[in-house]
Short mmCIF file of C-alpha atoms in Angstrom, two decimals:
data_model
loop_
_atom_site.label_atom_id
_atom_site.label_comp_id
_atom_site.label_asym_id
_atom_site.label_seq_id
_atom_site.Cartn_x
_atom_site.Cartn_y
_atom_site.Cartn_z
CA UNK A 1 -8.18 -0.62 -18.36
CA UNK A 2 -9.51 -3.83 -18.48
CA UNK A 3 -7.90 -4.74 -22.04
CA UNK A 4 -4.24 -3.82 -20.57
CA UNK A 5 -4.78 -6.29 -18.00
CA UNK A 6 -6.07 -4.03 -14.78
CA UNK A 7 -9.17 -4.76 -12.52
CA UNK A 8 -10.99 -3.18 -10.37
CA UNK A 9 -10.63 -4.65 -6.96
CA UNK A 10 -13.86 -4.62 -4.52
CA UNK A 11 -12.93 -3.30 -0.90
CA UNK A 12 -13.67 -6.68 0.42
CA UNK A 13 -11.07 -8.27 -1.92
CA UNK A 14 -8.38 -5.92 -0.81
CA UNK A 15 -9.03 -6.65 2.61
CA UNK A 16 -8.19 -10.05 1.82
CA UNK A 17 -4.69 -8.57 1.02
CA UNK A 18 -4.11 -6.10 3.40
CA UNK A 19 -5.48 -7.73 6.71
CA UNK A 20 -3.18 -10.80 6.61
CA UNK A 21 -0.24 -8.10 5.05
CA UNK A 22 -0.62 -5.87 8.01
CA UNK A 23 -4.12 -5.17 9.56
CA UNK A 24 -4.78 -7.82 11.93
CA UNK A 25 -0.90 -7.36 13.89
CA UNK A 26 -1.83 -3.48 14.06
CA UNK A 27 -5.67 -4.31 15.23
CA UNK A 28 -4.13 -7.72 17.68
CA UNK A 29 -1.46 -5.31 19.25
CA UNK A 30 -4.36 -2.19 19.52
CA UNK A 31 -6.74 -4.52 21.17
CA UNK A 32 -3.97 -6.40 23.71
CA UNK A 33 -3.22 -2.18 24.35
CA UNK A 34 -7.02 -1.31 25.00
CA UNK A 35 -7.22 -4.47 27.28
CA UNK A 36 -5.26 -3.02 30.00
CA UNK A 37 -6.34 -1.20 32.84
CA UNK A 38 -6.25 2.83 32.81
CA UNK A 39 -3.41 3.90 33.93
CA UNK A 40 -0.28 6.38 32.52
CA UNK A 41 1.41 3.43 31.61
CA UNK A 42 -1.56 2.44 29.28
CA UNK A 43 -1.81 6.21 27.65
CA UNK A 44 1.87 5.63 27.04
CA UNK A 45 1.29 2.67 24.96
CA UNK A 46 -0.86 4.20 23.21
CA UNK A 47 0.78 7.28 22.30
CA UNK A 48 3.77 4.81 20.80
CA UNK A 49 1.43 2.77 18.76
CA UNK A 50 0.17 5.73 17.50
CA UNK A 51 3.59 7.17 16.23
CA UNK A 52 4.20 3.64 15.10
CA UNK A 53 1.14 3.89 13.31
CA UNK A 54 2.39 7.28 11.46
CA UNK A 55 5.99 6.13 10.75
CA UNK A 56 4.58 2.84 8.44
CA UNK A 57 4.90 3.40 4.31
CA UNK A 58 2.77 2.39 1.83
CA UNK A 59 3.51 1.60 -2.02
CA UNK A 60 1.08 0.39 -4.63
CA UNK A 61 2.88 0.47 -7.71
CA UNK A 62 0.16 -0.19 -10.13
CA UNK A 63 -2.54 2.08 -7.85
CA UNK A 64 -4.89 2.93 -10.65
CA UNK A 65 -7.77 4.97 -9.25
CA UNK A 66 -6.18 4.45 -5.40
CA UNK A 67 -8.53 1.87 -4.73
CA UNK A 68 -5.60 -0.50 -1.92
CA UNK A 69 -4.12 2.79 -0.61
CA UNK A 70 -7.82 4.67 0.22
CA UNK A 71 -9.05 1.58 1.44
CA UNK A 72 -5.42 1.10 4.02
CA UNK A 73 -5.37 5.03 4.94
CA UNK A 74 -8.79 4.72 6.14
CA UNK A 75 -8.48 1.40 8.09
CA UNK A 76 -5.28 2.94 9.94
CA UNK A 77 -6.80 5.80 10.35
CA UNK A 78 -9.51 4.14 12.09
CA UNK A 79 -7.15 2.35 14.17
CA UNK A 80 -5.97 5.89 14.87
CA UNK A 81 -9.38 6.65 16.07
CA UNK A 82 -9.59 3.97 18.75
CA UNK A 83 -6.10 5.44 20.32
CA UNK A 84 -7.35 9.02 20.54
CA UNK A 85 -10.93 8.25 22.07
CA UNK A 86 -9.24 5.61 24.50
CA UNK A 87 -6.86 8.46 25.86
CA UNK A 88 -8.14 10.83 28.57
CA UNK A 89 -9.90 13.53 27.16
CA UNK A 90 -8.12 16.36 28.62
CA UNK A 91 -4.92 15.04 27.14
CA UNK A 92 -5.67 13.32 23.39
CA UNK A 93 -3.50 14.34 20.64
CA UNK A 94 -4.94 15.20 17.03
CA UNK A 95 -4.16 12.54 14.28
CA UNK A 96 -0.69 11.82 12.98
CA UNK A 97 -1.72 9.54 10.78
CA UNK A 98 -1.31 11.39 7.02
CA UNK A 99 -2.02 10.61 3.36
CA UNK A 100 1.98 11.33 2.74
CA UNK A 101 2.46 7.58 4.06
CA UNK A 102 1.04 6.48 1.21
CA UNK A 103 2.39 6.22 -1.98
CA UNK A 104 1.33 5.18 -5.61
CA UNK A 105 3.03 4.29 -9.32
CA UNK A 106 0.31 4.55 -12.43
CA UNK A 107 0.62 4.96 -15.82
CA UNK A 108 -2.29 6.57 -16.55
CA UNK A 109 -2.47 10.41 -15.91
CA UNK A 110 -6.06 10.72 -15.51
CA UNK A 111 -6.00 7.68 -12.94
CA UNK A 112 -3.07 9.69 -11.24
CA UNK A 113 -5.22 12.59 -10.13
CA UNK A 114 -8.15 10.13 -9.28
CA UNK A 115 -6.37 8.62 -6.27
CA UNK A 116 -4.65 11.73 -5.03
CA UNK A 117 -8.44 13.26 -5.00
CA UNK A 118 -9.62 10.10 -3.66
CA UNK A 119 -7.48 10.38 -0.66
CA UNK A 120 -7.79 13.95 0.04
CA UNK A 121 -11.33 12.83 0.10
CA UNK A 122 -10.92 10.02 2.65
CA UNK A 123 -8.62 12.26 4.65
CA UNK A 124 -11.62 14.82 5.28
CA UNK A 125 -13.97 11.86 5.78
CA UNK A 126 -11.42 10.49 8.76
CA UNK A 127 -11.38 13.94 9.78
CA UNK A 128 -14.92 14.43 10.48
CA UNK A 129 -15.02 11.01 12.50
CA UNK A 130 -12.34 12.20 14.60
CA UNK A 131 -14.08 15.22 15.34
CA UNK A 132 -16.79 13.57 16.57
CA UNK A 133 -14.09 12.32 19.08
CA UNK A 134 -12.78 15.11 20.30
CA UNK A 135 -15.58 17.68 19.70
CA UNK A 136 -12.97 19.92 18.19
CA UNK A 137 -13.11 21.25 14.57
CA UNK A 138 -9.42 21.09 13.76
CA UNK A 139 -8.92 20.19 9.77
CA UNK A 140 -6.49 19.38 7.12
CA UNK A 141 -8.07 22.14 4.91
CA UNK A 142 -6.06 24.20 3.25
CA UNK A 143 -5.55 21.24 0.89
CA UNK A 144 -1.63 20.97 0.38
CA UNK A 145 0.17 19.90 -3.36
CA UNK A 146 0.62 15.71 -2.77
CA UNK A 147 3.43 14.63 -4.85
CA UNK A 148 2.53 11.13 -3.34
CA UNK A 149 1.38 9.26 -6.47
CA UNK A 150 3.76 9.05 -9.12
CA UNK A 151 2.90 8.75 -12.88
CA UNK A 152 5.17 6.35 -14.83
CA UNK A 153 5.45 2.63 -16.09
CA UNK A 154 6.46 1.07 -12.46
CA UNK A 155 8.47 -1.80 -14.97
CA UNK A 156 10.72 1.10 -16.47
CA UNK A 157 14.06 1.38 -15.94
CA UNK A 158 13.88 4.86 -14.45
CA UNK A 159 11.86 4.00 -12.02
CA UNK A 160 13.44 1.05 -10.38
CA UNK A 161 15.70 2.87 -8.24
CA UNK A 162 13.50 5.93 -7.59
CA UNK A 163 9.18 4.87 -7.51
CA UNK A 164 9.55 1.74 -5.67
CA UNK A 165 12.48 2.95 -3.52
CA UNK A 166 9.90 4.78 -0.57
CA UNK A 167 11.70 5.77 2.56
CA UNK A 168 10.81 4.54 5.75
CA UNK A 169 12.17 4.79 8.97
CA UNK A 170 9.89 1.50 10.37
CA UNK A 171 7.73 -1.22 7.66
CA UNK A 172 6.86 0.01 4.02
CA UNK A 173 4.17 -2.15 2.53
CA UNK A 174 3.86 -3.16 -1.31
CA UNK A 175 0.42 -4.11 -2.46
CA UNK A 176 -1.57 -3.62 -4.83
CA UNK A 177 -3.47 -5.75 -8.25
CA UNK A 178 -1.03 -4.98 -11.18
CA UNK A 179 -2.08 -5.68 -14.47
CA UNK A 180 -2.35 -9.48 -14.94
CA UNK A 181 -2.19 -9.82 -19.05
CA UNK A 182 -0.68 -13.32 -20.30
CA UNK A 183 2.05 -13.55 -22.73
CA UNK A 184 -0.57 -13.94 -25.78
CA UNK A 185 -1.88 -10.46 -24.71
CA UNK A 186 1.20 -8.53 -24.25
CA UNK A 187 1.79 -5.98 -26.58
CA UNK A 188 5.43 -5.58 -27.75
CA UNK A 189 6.42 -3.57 -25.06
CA UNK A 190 5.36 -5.24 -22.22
CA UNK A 191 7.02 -8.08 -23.69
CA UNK A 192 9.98 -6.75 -23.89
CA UNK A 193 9.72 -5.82 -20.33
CA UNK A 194 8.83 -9.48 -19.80
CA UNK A 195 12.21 -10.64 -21.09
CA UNK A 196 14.26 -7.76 -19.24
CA UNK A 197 13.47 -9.65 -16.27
CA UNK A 198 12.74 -13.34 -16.89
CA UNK A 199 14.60 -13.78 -20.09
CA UNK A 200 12.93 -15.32 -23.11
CA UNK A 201 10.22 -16.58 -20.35
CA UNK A 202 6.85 -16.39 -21.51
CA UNK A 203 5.08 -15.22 -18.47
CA UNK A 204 2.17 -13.48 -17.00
CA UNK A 205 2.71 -9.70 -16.71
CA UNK A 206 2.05 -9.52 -13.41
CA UNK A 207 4.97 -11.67 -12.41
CA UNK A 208 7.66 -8.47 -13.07
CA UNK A 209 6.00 -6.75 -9.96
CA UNK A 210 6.94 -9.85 -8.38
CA UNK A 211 10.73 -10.02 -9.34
CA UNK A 212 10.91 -6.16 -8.29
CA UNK A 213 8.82 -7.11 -4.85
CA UNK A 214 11.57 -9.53 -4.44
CA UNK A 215 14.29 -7.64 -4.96
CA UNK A 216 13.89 -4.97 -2.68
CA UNK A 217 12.67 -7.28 0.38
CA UNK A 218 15.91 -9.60 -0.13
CA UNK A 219 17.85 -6.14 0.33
CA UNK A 220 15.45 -4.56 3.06
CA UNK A 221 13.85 -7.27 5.56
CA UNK A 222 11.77 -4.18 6.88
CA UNK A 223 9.89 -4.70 3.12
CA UNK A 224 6.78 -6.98 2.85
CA UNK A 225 4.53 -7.15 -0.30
CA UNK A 226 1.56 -8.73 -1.58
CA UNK A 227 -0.25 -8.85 -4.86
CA UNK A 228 -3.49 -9.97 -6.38
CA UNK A 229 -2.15 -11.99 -9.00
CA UNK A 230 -3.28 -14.90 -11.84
CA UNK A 231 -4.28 -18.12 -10.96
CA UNK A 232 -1.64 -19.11 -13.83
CA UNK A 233 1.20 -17.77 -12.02
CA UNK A 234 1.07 -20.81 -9.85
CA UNK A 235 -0.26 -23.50 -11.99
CA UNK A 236 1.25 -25.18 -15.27
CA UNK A 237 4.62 -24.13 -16.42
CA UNK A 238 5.29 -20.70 -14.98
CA UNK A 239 6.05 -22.21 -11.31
CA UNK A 240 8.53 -23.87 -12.68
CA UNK A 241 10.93 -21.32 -14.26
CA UNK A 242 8.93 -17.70 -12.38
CA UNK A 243 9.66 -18.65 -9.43
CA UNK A 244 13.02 -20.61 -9.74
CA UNK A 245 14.39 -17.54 -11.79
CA UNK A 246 12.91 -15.25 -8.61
CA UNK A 247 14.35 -16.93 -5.68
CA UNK A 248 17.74 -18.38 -7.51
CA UNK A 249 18.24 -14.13 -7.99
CA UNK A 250 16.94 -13.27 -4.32
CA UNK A 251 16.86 -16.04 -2.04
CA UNK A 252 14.94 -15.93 0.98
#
């Protein structure tokens, strides 16, 4: 993985990411909830944040082993958490929070089946800290088929209108750490794929997934996306012509 350009990213890296992409608004607008007195009007509150909670989307479309979307399911579901023990106890609702928010593009089969175990696995982990909530022993078990992680080349044609395209009825986030790989270690291929969006620019790899982020959130304001990317991307010559191709296509 690591000669194609992918890293492993640390759960204290992708926080980095994904508290300043979506985290700490969720955790600010939980905790300014939480802060008001008990009342119906507060359990009401609550209840809505939660189904806001379930309604977000979630795309990583380089997701390797699932690391960014295991690592958001269980910090919303957590979130989720907080609602359900802060609502009387006669009256709390089971979670709505589920692993078909979150959705994943990789290339690599075996990494494919990886994250979809990997967040079955985190599901049943939530599960048993919400049951220590309620005191019930509701479960997701049986396990059901997740068609939630997509294998393919996120870069290919095929999948420009269908993998990246999620539906959402509220916010879909893109994250993720694609595969960085400069223009010296591109194989032909990726090259080419290179080209089909910058030209004859020689550029990082990792700058296609930002032409595609760009794209959709120029067409769809409810879109917001951030990457782990090169330090190269923004220093030396690929500013200059990366970004000016980017936002002279999608302007902001």
């Amino acid at each position: 993985r690591k000669q194609q350009g992918m890293h492993y990213t640390s759960p204290e890296n992708i926080h980095k990411l994904i508290d300043p992409l979506f985290l700490e608004e969720l955790r600010d607008t939980l905790a300014g909830i939480l802060a008001e007195p008990h009342s119906e009007a507060r359990t009401q509150k609550l209840r809505e944040f939660q189904d806001r909670l379930a309604a977000l989307k979630f795309l990583d479309p380089a997701c390797g082993s699932g690391n960014f979307l295991t690592e958001s399911f269980i910090s919303l579901r957590r979130l989720e958490n907080q609602i359900i023990a802060a609502i009387p106890e006669h009256d709390r609702p089971d979670p709505k929070v589920s692993i078909t928010q979150f959705h994943g593009i990789e290339s690599h089969d075996f990494a494919v089946n990886v994250a979809k175990t990997a967040l079955w696995i985190s599901d049943h982990q939530m599960w048993k800290e919400t049951q220590n909530i309620t005191d019930t022993h509701t479960s997701p078990l049986p396990l059901k088929e997740y068609e939630g992680i997509e294998e393919g080349d996120a870069l290919r044609a095929d999948l420009l209108l269908t993998g990246w395209r999620v539906p959402h009825d509220d916010m879909l986030y893109i994250m993720g750490n694609p595969p960085f790989l400069g223009y010296s270690q591109q194989n032909k291929a990726q090259k080419d794929e290179v080209k089909l969006y910058f030209g004859k620019a020689k550029s990082d790899y990792v700058s296609c997934w930002f032409w595609k982020a760009a794209e959709l959130v120029s067409k769809d304001k409810s879109i917001k996306a951030a990457f782990v990317a090169t330090n190269s991307i923004i220093q030396g010559e690929q500013p200059a012509y990366v970004f000016k191709v980017i936002l002279e296509r999608f302007p902001i």
